[in-house]
PDB file of C-alpha atoms in Angstrom:
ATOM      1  CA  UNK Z   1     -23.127 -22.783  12.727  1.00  0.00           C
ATOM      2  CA  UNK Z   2     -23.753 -23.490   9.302  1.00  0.00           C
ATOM      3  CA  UNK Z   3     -22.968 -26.681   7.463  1.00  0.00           C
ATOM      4  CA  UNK Z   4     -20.980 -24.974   4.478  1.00  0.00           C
ATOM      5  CA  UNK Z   5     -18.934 -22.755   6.717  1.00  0.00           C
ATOM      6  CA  UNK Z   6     -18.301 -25.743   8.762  1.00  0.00           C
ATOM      7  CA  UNK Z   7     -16.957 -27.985   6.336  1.00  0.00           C
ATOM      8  CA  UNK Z   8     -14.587 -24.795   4.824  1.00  0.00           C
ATOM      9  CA  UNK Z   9     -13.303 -24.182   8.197  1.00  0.00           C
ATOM     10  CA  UNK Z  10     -12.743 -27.846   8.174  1.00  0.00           C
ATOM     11  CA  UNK Z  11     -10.335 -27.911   5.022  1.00  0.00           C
ATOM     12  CA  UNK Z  12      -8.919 -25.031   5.440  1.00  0.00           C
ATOM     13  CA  UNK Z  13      -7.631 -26.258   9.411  1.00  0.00           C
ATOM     14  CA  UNK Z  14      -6.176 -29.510   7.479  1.00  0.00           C
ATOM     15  CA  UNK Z  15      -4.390 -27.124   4.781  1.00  0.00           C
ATOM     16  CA  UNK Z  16      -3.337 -25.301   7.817  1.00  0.00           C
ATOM     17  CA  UNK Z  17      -1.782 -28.334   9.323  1.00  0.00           C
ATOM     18  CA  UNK Z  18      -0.724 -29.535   6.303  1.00  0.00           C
ATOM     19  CA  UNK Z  19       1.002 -27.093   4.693  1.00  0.00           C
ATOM     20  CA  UNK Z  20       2.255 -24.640   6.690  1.00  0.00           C
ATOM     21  CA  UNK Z  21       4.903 -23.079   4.521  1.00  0.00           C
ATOM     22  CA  UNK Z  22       1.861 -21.944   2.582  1.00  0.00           C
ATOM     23  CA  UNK Z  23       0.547 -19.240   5.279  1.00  0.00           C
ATOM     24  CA  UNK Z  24      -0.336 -16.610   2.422  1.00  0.00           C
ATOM     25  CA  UNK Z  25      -2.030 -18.693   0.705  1.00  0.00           C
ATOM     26  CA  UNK Z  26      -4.499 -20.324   3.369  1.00  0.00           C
ATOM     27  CA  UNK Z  27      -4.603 -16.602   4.691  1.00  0.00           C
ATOM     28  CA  UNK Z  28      -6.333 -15.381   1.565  1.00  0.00           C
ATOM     29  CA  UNK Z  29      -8.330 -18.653   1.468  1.00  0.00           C
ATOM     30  CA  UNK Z  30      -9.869 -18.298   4.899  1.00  0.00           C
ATOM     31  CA  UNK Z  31     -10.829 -14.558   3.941  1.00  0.00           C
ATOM     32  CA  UNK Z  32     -12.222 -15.595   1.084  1.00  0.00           C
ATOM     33  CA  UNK Z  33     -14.542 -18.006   2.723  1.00  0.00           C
ATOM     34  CA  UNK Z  34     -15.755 -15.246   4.806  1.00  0.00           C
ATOM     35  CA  UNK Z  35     -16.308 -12.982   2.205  1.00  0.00           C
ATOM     36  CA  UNK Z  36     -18.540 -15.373   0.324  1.00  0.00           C
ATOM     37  CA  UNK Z  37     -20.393 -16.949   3.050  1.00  0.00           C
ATOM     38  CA  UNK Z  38     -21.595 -13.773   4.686  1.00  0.00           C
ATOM     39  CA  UNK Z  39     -21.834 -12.210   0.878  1.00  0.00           C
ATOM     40  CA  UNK Z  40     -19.442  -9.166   1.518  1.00  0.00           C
ATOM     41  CA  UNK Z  41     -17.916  -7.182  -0.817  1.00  0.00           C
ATOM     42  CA  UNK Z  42     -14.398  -6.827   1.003  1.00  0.00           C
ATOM     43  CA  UNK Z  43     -12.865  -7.406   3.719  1.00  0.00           C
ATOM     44  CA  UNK Z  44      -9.348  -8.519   5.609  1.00  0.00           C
ATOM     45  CA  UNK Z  45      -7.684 -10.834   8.356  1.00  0.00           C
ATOM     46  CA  UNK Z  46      -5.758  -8.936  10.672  1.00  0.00           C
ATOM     47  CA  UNK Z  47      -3.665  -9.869  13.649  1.00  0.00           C
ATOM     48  CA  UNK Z  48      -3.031  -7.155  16.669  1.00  0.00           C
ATOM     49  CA  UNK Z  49       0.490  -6.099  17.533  1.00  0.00           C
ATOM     50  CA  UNK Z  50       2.177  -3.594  19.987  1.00  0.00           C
ATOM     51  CA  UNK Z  51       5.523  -1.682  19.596  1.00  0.00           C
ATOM     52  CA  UNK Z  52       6.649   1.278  21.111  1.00  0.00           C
ATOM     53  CA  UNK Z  53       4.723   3.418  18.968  1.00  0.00           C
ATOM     54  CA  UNK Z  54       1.097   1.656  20.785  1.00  0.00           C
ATOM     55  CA  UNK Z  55      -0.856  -1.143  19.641  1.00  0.00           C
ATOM     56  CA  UNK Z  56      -2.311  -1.614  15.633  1.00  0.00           C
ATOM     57  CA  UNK Z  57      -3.180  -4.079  12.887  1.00  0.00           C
ATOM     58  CA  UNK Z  58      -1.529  -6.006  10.862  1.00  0.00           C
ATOM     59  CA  UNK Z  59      -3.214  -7.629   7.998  1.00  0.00           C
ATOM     60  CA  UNK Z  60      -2.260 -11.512   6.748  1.00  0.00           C
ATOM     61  CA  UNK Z  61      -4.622 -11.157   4.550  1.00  0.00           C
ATOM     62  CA  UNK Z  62      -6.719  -8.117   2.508  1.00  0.00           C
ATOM     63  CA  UNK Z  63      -9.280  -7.831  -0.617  1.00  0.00           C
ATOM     64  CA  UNK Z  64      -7.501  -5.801  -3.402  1.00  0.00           C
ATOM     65  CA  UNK Z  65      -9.277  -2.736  -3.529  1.00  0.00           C
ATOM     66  CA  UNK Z  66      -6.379  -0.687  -4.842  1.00  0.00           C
ATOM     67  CA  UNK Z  67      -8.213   2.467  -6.231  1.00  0.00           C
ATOM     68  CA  UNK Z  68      -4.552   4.040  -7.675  1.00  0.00           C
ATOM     69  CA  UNK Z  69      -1.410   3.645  -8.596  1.00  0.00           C
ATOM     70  CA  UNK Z  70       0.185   4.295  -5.513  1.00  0.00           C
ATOM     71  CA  UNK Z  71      -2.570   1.990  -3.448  1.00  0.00           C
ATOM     72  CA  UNK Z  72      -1.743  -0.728  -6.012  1.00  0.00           C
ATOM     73  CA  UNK Z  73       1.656  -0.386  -5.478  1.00  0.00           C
ATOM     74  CA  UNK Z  74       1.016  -0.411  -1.838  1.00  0.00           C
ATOM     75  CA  UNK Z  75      -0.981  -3.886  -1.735  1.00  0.00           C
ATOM     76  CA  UNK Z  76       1.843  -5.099  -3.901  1.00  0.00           C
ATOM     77  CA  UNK Z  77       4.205  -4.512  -1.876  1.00  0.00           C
ATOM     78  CA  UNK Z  78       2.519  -5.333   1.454  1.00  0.00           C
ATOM     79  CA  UNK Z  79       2.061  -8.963   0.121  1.00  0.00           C
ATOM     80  CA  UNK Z  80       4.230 -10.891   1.814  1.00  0.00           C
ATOM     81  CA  UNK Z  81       4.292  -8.168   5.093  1.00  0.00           C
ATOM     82  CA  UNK Z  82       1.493  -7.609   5.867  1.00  0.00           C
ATOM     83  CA  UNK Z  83      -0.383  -3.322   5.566  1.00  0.00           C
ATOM     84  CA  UNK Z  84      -0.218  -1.940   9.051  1.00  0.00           C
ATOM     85  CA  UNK Z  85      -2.602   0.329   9.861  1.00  0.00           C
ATOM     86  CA  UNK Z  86      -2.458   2.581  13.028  1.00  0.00           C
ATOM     87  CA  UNK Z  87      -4.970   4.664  13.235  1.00  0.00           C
ATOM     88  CA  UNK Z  88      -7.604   3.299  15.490  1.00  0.00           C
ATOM     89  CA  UNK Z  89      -9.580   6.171  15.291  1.00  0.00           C
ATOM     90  CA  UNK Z  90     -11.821   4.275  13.458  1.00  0.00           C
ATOM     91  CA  UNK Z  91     -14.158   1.133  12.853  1.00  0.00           C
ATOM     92  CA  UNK Z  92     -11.516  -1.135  13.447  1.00  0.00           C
ATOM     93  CA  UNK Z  93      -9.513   0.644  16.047  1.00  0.00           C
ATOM     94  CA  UNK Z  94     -13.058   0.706  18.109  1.00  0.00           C
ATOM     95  CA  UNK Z  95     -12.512  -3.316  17.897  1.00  0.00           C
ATOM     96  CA  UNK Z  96      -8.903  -2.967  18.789  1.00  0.00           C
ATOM     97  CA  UNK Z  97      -9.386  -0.684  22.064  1.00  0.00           C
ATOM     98  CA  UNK Z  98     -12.542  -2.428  23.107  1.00  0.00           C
ATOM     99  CA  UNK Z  99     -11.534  -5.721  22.156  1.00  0.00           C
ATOM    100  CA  UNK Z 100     -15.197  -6.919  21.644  1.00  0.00           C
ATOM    101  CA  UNK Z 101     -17.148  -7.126  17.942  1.00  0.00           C
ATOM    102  CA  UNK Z 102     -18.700  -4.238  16.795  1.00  0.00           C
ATOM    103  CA  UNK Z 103     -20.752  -4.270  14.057  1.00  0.00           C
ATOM    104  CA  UNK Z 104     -22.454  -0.908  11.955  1.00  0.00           C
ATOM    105  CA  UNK Z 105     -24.746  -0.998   9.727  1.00  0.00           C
ATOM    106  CA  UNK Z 106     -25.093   2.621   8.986  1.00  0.00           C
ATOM    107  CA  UNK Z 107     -21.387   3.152   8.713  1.00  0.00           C
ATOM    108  CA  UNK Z 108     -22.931   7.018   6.771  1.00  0.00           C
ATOM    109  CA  UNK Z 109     -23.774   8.024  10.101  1.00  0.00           C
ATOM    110  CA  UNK Z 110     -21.779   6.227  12.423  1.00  0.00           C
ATOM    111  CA  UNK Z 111     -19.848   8.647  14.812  1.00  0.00           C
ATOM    112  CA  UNK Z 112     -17.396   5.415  15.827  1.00  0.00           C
ATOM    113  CA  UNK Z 113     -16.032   5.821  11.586  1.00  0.00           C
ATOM    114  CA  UNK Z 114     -13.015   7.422  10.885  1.00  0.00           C
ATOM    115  CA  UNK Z 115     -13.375   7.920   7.257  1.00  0.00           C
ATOM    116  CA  UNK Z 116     -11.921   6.985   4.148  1.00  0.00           C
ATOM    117  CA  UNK Z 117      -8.909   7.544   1.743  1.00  0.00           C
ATOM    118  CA  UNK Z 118     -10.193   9.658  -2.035  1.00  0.00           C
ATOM    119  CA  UNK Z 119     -11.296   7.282  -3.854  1.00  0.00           C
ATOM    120  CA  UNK Z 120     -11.350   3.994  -1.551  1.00  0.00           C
ATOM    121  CA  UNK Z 121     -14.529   2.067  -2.164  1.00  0.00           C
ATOM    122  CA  UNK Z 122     -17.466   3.046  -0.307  1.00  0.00           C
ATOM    123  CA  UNK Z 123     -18.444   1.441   3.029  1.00  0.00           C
ATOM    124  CA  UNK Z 124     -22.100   0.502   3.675  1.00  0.00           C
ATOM    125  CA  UNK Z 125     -22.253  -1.546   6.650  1.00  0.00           C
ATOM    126  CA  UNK Z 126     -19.079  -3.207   8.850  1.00  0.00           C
ATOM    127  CA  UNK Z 127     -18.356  -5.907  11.266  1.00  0.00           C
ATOM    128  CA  UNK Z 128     -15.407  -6.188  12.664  1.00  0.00           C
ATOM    129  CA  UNK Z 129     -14.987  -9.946  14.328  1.00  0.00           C
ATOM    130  CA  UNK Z 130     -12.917  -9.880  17.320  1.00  0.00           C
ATOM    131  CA  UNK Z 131     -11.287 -13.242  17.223  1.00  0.00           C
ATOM    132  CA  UNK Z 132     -10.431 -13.208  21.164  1.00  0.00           C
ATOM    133  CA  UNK Z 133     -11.924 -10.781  23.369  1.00  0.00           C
ATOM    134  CA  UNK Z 134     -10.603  -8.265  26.246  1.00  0.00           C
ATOM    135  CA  UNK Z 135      -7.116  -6.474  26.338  1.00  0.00           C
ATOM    136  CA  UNK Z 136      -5.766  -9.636  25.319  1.00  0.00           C
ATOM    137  CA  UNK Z 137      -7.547  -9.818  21.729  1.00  0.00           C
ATOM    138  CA  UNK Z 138      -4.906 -11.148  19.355  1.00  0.00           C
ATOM    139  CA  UNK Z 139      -6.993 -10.913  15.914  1.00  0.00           C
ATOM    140  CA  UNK Z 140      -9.856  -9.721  13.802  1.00  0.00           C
ATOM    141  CA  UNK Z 141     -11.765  -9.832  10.922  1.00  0.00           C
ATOM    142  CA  UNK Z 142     -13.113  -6.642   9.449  1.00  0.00           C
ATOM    143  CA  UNK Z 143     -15.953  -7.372   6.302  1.00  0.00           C
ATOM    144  CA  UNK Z 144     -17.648  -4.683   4.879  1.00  0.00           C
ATOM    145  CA  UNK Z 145     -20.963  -3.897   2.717  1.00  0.00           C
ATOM    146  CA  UNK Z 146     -23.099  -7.206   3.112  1.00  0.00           C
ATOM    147  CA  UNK Z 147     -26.521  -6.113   1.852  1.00  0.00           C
ATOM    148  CA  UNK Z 148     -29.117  -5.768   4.859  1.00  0.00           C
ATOM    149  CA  UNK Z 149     -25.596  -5.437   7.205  1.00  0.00           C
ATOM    150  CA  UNK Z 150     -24.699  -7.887   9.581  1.00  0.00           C
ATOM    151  CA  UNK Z 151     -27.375  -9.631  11.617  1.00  0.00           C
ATOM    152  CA  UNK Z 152     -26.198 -10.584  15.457  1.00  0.00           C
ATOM    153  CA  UNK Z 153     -27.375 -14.404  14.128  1.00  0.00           C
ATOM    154  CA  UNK Z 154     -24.377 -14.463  11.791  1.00  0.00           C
ATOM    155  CA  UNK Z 155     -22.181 -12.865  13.944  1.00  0.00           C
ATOM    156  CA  UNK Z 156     -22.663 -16.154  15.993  1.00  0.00           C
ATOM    157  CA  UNK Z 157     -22.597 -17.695  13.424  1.00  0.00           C
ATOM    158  CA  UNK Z 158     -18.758 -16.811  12.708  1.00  0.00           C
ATOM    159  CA  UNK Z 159     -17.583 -17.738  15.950  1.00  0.00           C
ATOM    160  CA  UNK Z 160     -16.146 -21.108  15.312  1.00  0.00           C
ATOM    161  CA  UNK Z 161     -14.478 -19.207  12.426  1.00  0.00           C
ATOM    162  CA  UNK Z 162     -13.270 -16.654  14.788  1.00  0.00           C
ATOM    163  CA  UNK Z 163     -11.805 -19.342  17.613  1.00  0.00           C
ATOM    164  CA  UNK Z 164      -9.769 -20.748  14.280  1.00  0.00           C
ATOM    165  CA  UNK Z 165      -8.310 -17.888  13.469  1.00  0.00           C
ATOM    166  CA  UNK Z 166      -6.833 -17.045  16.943  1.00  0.00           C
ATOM    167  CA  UNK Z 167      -5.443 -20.510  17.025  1.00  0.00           C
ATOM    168  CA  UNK Z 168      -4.009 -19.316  13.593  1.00  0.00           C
ATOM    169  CA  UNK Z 169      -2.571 -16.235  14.703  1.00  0.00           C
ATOM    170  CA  UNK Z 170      -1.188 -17.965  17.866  1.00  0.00           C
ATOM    171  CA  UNK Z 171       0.383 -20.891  15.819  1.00  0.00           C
ATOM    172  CA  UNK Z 172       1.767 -18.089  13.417  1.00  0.00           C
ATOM    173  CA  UNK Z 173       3.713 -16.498  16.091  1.00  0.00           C
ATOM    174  CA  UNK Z 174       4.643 -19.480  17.751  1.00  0.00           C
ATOM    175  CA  UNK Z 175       6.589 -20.659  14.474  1.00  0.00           C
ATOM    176  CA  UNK Z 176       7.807 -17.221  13.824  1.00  0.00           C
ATOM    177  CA  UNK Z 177       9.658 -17.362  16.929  1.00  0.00           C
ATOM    178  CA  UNK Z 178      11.101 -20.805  16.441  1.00  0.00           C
ATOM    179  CA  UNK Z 179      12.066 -19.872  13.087  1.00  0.00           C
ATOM    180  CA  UNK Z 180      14.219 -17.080  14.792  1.00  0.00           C
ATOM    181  CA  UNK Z 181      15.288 -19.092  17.388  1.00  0.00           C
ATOM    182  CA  UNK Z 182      16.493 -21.814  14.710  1.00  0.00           C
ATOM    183  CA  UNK Z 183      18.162 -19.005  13.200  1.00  0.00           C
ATOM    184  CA  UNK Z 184      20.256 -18.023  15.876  1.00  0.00           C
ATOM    185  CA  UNK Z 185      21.106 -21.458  17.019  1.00  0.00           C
ATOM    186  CA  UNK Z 186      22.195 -22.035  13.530  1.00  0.00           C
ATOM    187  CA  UNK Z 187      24.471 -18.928  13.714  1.00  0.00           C
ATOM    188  CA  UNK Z 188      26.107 -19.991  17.123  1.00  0.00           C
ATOM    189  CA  UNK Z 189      26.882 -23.200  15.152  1.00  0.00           C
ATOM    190  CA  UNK Z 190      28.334 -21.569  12.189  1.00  0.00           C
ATOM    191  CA  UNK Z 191      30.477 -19.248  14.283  1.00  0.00           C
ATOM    192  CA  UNK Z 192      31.667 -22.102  16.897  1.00  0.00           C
ATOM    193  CA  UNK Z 193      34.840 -23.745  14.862  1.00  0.00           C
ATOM    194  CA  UNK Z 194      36.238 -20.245  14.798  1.00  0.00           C
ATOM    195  CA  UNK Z 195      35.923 -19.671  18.256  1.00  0.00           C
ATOM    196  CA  UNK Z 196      37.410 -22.751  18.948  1.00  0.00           C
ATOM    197  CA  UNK Z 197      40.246 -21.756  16.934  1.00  0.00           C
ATOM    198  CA  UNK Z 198      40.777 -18.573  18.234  1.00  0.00           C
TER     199      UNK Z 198
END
């Protein structure tokens, strides 16, 4: 595990702890520590989620690679949301069903790709970091065109980054659901007096 990824993983767990109203902001942070120390051109920090619909991705944080103005308008918007993306018919969705890493390094003639939207950058090489393994896999990271691809010594190398950001993602929910919780407390409250009148 490398010194300088050690010591951002570091910071960024106290600016975790620290500032939690922040999440956005230590999101994009943590991605862009893994862009730079594995030297990838793009990438994103997703968390895995299941409706009725099936299981898919939702990202906390992505690179901007809007390449129009409705994919502009799209990352705009899915700022403070998060994109969802569904089809796993595709590098990432062969993480999600799996639940195990996968890296390519051909992604040209890799059967496992599902292709690209007109225009979207072009992908060289992919690994997509589980961040849990098994049916149970709560997270990824997906980076994209490192020159040379991605060796299996830095995939172990990301580990320790990949065991913080499940922690993240669990902590993330965790609050989510006490924020709702608060909330309806705080509506019982609210709406007591008038029972109690009534």
């Amino acid at each position: 595990f490398s010194l300088a990824l050690q010591s951002q993983i570091s910071s960024l767990q106290q600016r975790l702890i620290g500032d939690g109203d922040d999440a956005a902001g230590w999101w994009r942070a943590t991605l862009e520590a893994l862009i730079t120390h594995t030297g990838s051109e793009y990438g994103f920090i997703g968390s895995i989620e299941e409706d009725d619909q099936g299981r898919f991705l939702r990202t906390h944080a992505i690179t901007d690679i809007s390449w129009d103005d409705a994919s502009r308008r799209l990352y705009q918007e899915s700022q403070a949301k998060g994109m969802v993306f569904r089809n796993l018919n595709t590098l990432f969705g062969e993480v999600i069903r799996k639940g195990d890493t996968l890296v390519s390094n051909d992604v040209r003639l890799d059967l496992r790709a599902g292709g690209r939207p007109p225009g979207h950058p072009p992908l060289r090489t992919f690994l997509g970091l589980a961040c849990s393994e098994g049916p149970g896999m709560v997270a990824m990271v997906g980076l994209g065109n490192r020159p040379g691809g991605y060796a299996e010594s830095l995939v172990q190398d990301l580990r320790p980054a990949a065991v913080f950001i499940e922690s993240a993602v669990r902590q993330t929910r965790l609050a989510a659901r006490r924020r709702a919780a608060e909330q309806r407390l705080q509506a019982v409250v609210e709406t007591t007096p008038d029972a109690i009148i009534t």
